Tab-separated table of C-alpha atoms and ligand atoms in Angstrom:
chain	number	residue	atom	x	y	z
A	1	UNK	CA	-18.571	-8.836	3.727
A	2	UNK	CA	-15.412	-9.115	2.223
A	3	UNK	CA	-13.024	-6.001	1.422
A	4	UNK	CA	-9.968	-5.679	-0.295
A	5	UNK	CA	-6.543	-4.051	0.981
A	6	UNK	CA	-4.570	-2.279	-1.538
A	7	UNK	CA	-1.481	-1.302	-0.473
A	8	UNK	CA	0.938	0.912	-2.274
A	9	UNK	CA	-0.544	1.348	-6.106
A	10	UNK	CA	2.270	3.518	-7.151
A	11	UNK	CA	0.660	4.585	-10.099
A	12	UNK	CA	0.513	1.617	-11.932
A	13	UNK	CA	-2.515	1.636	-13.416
A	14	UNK	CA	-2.198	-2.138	-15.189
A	15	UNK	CA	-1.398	-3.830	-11.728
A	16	UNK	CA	-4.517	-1.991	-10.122
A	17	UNK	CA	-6.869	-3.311	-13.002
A	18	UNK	CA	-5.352	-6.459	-12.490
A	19	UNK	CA	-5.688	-6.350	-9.285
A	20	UNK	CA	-9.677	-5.127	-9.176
A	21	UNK	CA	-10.704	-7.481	-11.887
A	22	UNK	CA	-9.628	-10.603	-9.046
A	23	UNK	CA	-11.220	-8.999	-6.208
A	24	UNK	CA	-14.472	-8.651	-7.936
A	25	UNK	CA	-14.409	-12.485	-9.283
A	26	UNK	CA	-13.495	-13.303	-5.499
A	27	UNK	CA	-16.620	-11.527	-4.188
A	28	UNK	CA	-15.421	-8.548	-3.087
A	29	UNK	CA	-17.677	-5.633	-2.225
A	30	UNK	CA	-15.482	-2.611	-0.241
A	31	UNK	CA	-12.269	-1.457	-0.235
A	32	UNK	CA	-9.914	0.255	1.251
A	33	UNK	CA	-6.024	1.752	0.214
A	34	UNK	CA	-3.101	2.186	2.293
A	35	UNK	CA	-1.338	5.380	0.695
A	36	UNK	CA	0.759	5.551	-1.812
A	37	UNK	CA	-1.177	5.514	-4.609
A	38	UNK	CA	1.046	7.806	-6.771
A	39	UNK	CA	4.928	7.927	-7.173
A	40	UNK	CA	7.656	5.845	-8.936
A	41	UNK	CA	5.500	4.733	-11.775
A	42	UNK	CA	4.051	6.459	-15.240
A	43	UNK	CA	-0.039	6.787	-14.088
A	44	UNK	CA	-0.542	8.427	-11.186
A	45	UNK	CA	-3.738	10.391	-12.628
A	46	UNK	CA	-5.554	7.384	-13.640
A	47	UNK	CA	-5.069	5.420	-10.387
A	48	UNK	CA	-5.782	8.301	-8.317
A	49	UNK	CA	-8.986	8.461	-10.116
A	50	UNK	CA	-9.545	5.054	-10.541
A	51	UNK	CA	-9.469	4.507	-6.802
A	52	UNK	CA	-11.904	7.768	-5.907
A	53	UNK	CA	-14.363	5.640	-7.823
A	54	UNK	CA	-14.140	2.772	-5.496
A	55	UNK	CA	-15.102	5.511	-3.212
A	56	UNK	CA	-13.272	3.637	-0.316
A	57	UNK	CA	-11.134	4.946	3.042
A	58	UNK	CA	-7.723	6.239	1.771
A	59	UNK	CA	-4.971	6.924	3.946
A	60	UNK	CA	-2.131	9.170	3.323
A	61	UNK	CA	0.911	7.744	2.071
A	62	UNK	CA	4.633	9.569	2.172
A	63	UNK	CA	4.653	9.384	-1.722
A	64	UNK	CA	0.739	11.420	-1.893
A	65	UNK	CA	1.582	13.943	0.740
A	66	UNK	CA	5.399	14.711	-1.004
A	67	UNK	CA	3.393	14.954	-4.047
A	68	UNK	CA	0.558	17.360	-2.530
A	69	UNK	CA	2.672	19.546	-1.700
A	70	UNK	CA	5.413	22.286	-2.429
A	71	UNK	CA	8.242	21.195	-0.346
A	72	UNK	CA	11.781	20.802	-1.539
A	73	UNK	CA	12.683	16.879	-1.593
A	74	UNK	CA	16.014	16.625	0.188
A	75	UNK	CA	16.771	13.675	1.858
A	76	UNK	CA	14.114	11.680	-0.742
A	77	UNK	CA	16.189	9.264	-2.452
A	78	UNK	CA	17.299	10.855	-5.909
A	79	UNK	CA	14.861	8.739	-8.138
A	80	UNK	CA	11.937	8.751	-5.605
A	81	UNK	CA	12.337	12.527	-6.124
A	82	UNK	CA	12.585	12.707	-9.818
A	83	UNK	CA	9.516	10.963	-9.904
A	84	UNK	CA	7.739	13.136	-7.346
A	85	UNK	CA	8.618	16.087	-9.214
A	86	UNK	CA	7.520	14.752	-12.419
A	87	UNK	CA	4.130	13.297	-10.504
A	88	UNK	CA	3.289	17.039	-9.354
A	89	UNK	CA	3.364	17.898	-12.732
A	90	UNK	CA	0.593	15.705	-13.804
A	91	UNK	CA	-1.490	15.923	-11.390
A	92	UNK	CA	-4.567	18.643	-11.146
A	93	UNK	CA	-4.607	21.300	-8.111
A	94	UNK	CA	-7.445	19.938	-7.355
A	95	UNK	CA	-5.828	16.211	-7.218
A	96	UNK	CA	-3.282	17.438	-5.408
A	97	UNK	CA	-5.485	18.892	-3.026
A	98	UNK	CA	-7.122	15.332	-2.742
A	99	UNK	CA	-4.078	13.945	-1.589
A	100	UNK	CA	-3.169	16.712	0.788
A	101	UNK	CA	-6.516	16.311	2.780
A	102	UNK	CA	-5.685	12.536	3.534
A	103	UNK	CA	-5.514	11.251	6.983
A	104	UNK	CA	-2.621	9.521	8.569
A	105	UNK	CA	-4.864	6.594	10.262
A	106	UNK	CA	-8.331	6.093	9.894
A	107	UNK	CA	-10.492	3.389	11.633
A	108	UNK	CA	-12.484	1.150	8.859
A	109	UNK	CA	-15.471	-0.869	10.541
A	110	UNK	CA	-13.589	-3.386	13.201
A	111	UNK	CA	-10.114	-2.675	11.543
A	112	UNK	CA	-7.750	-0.016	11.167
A	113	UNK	CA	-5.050	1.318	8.626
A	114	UNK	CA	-2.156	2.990	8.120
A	115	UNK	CA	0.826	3.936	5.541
A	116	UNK	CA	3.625	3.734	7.630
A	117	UNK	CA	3.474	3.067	11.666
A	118	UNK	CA	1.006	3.739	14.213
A	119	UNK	CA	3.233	5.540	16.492
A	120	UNK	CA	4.410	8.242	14.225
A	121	UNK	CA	2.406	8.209	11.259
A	122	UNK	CA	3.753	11.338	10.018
A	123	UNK	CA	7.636	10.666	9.800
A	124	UNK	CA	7.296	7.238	7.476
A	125	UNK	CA	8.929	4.414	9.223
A	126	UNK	CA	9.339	1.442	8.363
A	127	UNK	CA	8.114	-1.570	10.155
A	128	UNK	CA	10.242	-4.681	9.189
A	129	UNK	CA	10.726	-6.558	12.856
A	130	UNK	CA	9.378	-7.016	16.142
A	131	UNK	CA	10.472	-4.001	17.712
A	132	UNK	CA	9.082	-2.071	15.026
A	133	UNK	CA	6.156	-3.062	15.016
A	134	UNK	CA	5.701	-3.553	19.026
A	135	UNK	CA	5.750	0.356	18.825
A	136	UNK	CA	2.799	0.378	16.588
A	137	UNK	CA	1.041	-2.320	18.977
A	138	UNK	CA	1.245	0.296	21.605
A	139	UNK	CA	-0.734	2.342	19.551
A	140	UNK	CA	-3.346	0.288	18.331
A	141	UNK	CA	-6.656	-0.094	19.385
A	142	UNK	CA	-8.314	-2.666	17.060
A	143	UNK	CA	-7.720	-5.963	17.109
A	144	UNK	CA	-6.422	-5.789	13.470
A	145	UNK	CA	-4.415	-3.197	11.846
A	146	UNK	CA	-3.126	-2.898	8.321
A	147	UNK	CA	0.234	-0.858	7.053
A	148	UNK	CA	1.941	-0.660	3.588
A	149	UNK	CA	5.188	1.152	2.876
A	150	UNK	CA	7.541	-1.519	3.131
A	151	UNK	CA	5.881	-3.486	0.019
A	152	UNK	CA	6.848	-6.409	1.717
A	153	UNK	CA	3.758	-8.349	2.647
A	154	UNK	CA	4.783	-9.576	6.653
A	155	UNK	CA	2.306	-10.257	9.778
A	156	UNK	CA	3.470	-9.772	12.791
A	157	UNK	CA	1.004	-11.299	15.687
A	158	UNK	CA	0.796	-9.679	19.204
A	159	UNK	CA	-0.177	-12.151	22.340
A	160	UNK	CA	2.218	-11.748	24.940
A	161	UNK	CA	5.000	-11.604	22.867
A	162	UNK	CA	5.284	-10.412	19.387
A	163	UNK	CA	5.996	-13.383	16.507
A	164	UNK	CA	6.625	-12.647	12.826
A	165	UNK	CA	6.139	-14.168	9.826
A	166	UNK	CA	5.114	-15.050	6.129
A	167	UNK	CA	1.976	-15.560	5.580
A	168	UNK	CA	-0.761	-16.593	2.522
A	169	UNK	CA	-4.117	-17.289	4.739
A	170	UNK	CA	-4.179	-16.163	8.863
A	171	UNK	CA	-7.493	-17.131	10.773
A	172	UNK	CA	-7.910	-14.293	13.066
A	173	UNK	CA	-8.185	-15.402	16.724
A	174	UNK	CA	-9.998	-13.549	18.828
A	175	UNK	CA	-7.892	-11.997	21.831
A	176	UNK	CA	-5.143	-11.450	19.737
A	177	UNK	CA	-3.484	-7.755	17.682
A	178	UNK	CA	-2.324	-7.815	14.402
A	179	UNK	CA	-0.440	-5.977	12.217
A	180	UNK	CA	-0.373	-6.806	8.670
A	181	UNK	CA	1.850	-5.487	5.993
A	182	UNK	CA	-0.722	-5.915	2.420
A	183	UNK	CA	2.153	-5.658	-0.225
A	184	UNK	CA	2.194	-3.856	-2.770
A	185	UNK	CA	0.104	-3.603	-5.659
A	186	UNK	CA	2.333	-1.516	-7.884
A	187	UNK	CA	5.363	-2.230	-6.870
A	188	UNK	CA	6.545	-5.935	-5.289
A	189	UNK	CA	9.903	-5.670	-3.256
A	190	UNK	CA	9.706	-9.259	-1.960
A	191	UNK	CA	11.591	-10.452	-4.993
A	192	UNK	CA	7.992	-11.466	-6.806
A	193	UNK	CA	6.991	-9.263	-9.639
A	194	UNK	CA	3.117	-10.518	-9.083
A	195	UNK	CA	1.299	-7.641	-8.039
A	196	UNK	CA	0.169	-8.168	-3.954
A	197	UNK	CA	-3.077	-7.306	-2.708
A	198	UNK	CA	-5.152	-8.883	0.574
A	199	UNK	CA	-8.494	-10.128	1.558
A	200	UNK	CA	-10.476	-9.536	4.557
A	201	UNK	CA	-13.183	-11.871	5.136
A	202	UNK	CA	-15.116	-10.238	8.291
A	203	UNK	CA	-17.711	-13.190	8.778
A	204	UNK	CA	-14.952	-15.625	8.287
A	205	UNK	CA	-12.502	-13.379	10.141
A	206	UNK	CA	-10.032	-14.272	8.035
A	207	UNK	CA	-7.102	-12.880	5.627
A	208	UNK	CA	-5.807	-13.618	2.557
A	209	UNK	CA	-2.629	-12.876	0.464
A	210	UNK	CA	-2.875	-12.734	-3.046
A	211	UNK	CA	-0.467	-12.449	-5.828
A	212	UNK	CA	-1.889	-11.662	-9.343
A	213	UNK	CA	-0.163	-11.237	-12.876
A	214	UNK	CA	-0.289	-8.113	-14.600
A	215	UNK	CA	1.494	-6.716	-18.153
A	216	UNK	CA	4.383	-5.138	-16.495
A	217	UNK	CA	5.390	-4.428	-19.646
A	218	UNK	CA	3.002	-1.751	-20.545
A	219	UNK	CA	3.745	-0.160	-17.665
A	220	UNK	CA	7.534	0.007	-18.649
A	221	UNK	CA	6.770	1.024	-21.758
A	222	UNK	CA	4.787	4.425	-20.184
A	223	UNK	CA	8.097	4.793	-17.590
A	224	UNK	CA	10.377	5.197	-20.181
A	225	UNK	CA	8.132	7.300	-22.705
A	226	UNK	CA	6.890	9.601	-19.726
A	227	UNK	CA	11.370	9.740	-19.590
A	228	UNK	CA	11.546	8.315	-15.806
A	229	UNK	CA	14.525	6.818	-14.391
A	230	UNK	CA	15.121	3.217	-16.283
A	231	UNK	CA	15.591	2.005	-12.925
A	232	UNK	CA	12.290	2.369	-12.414
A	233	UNK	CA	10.915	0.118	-15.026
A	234	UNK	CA	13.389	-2.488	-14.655
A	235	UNK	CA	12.707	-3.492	-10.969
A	236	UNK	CA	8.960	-4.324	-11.672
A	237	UNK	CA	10.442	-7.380	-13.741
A	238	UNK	CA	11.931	-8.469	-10.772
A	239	UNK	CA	10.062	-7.633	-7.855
A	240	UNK	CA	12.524	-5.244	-6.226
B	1	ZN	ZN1	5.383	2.965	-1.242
């Protein structure tokens, strides 16, 4: 059984086709998303809907639940929260209402994931060192936990001390936590434009990293004619 962890889509609907059309040639079956799936780009209807068809575990992202509901956006960065507004917009009640009834956690077979951090789901840290994530640890009763939100794709490794690193392929050993940061599909920040997505082989026990080209310029061309920030469109050429 091998599933596929798609971390923040972003509404970019060309990265996430990309994205599902190498899963499926690498044998995937299941899936599951780690929030996130609307926000900053220009197709936030047709991911949401393309990923209710994969009919996988979703977990709430900061990006779905500002865009579920009504709340004023101070404090959001200024072009996170043009892009929220505009989101709302496109998105049915009943969408919206999708995204609103998302969970914070959820536990998937022998795994678990999250948006953000185990330890307080709900206010959307980020978990970029050891500390960080040796407060999610605490939390964490499988032996293997995945977590988006940074869109930088890090594992950090608990034994009795917590290591962190880059990684492409880690062989799960048994004994051991992890907590594994997926990427992100729709919008790289690790300075590689490839869209990021990550296998889970559960016979094999094993994960994998992958990085997979997508027309990045389509989806710049629907930023700027939906009238989002340029800044927007520019970083997915970069990765940032
Ligand atoms: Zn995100």
């Amino acid at each position: 059984m091998k599933y596929a962890i798609l971390g923040d889509i972003h509404a970019n609907y060309e990265a996430l086709t990309a994205v599902l059309a190498d899963a499926a040639k690498r044998g995937v079956s299941r899936y599951v998303c780690l929030g996130d799936i609307v926000g900053y780009n220009a197709s936030p209807v047709e991911c949401l809907e393309r990923v209710r068809e994969l009919d996988c575990p979703v977990v709430r992202g900061n990006h779905d639940h500002y865009c579920a509901i009504d709340t004023d956006l101070e404090g959001f960065h200024p072009i996170a929260a043009d892009v929220v507004g505009w989101t709302r917009s496109q998105l049915s009640d009943e969408q919206r209402a999708y995204l609103g009834a998302l969970t914070y956690v959820k536990r998937v077979e022998t795994f678990t994931i999250v948006h953000s951090t185990l330890d307080t789901p709900e206010m959307w840290g980020y978990v970029f060192d050891k500390l960080e994530a040796d407060a999610s640890f605490a939390y964490q009763t499988s032996a293997l936990c995945f977590y988006g939100h940074t869109h930088v794709p890090l594992a950090f490794e608990k034994t009795d001390r917590v290591r962190v690193g880059l990684y492409s392929r880690i062989k799960v050993v048994l004994g051991r936590k992890y907590f594994i940061n997926a990427g992100s599909v729709g919008q790289p920040r690790d300075g590689d434009p490839r869209a990021a997505y990550v296998t889970y082989d559960l016979l094999a026990n094993e994960i994998e990293l992958h990085r997979v080209e997508y027309d990045f310029k389509t989806t710049q061309k629907k930023i700027k004619d939906a009238g989002l920030p340029d800044r927007v469109a520019s970083r997915l050429a970069l990765g940032r």
